[in-house]
JSON list of C-alpha atoms in Angstrom, two decimals:
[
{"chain": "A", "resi": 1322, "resn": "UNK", "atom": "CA", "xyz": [145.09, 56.70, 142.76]},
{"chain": "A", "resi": 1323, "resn": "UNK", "atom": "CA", "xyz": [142.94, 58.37, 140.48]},
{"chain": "A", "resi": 1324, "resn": "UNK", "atom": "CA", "xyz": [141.66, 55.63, 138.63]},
{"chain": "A", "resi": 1325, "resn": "UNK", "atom": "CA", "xyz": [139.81, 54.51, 141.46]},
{"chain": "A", "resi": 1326, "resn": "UNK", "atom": "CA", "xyz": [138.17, 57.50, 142.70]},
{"chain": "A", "resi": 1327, "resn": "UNK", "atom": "CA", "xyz": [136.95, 57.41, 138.52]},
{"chain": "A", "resi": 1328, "resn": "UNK", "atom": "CA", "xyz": [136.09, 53.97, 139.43]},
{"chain": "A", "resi": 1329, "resn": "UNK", "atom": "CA", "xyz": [138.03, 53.16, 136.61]},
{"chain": "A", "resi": 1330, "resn": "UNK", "atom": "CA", "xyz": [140.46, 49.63, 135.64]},
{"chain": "A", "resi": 1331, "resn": "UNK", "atom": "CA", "xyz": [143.96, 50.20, 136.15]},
{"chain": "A", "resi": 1332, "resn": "UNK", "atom": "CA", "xyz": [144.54, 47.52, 133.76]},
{"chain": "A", "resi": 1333, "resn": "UNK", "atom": "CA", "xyz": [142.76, 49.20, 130.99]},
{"chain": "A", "resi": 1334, "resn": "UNK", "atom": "CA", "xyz": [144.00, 52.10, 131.53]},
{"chain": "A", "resi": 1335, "resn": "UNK", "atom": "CA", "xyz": [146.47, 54.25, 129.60]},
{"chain": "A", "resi": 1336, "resn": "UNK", "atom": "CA", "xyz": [148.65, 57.03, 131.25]},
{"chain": "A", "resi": 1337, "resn": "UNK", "atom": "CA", "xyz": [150.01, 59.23, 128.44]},
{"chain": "A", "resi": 1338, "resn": "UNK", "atom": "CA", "xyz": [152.82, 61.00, 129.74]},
{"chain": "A", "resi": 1339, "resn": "UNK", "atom": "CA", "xyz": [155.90, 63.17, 128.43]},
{"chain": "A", "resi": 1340, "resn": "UNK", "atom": "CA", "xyz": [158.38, 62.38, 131.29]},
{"chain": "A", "resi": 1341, "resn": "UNK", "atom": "CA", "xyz": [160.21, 59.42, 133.55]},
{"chain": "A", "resi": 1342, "resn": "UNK", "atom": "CA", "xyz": [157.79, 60.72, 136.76]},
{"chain": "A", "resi": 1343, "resn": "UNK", "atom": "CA", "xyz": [154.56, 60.67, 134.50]},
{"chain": "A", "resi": 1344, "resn": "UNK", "atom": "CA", "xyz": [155.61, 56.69, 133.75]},
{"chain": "A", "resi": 1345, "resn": "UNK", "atom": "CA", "xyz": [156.67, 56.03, 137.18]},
{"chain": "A", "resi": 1346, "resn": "UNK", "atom": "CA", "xyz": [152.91, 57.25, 137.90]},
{"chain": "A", "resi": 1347, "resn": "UNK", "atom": "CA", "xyz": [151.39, 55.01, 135.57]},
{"chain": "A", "resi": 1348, "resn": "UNK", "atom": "CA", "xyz": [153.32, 52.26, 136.65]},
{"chain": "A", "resi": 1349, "resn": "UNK", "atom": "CA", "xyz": [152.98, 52.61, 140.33]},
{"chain": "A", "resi": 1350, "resn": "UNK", "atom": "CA", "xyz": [148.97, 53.21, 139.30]},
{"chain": "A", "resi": 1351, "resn": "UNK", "atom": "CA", "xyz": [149.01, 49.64, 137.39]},
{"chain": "A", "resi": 1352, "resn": "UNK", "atom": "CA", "xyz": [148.31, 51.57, 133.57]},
{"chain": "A", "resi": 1353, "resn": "UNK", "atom": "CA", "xyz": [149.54, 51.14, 130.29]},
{"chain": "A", "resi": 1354, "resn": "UNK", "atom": "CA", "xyz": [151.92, 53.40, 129.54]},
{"chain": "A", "resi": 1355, "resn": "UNK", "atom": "CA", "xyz": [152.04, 55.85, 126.23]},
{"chain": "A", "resi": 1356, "resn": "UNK", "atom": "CA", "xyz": [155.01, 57.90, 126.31]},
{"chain": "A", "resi": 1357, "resn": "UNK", "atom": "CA", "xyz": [154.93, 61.18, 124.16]},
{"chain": "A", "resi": 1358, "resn": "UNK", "atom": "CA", "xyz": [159.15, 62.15, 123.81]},
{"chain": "A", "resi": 1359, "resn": "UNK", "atom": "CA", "xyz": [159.47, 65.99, 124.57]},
{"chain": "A", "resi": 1360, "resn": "UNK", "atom": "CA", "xyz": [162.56, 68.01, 124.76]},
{"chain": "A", "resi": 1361, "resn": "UNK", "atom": "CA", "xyz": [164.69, 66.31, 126.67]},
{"chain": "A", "resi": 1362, "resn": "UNK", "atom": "CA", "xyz": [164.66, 63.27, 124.54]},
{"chain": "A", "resi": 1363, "resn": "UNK", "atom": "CA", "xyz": [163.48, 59.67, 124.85]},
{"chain": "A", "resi": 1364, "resn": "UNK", "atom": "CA", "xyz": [165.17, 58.21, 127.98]},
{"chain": "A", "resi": 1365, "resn": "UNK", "atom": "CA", "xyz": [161.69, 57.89, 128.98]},
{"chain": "A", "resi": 1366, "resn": "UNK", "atom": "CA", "xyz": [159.90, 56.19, 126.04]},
{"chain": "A", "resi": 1367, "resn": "UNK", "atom": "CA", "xyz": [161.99, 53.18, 126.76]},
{"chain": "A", "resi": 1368, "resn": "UNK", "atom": "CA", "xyz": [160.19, 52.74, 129.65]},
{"chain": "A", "resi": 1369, "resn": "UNK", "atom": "CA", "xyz": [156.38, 52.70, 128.39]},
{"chain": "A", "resi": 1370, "resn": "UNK", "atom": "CA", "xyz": [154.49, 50.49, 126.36]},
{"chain": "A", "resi": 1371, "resn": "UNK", "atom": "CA", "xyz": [154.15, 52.56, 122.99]},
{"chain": "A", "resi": 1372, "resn": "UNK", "atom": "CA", "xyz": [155.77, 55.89, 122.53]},
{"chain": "A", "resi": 1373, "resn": "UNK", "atom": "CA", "xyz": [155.55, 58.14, 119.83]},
{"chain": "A", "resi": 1374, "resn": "UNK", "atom": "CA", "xyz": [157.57, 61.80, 118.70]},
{"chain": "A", "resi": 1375, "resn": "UNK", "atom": "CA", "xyz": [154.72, 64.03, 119.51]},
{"chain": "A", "resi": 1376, "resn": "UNK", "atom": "CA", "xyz": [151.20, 64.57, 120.36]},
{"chain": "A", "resi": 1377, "resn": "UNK", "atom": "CA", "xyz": [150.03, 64.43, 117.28]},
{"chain": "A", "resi": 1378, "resn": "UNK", "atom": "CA", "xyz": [151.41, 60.66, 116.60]},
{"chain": "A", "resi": 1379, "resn": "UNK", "atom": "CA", "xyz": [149.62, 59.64, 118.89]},
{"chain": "A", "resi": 1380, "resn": "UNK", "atom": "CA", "xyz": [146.61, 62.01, 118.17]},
{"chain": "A", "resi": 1381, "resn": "UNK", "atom": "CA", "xyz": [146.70, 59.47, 114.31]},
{"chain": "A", "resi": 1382, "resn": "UNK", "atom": "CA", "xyz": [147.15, 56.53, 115.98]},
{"chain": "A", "resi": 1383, "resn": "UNK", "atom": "CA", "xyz": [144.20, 56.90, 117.86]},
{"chain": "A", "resi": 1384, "resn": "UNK", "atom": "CA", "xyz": [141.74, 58.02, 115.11]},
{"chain": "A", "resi": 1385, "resn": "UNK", "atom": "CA", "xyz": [143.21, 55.48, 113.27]},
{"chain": "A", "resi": 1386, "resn": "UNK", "atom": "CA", "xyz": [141.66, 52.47, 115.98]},
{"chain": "A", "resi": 1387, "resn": "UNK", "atom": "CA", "xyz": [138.48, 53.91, 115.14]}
]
């Protein structure tokens, strides 16, 4: 997986993702998982750990941990 060529923790880790294989990814990886609902809807965002409508949701969120 990618997060260990980066050298990186799975478990503190976040896979931000817009569909069901993105999560699957994440999941299979050992990630969190942030799920950003696109077109299709949010059968996915059920499935992650946070979700949010759109990019920019998330984009606040973030700048608001500081």
């Amino acid at each position: 997986a990618a997060v260990r060529r980066l050298g990186l923790a799975a478990d503190r880790t976040l896979l931000v993702g817009d569909s069901s294989y993105d999560l699957l990814a994440g999941r299979s990886a050992g990630c969190g998982l942030v799920a950003v609902v696109n077109s299709q809807g949010t059968r996915h965002a059920a499935e992650a750990d946070l979700a949010f409508d759109d990019i920019e949701a998330l984009l606040v969120h973030v700048a608001a941990l500081g």
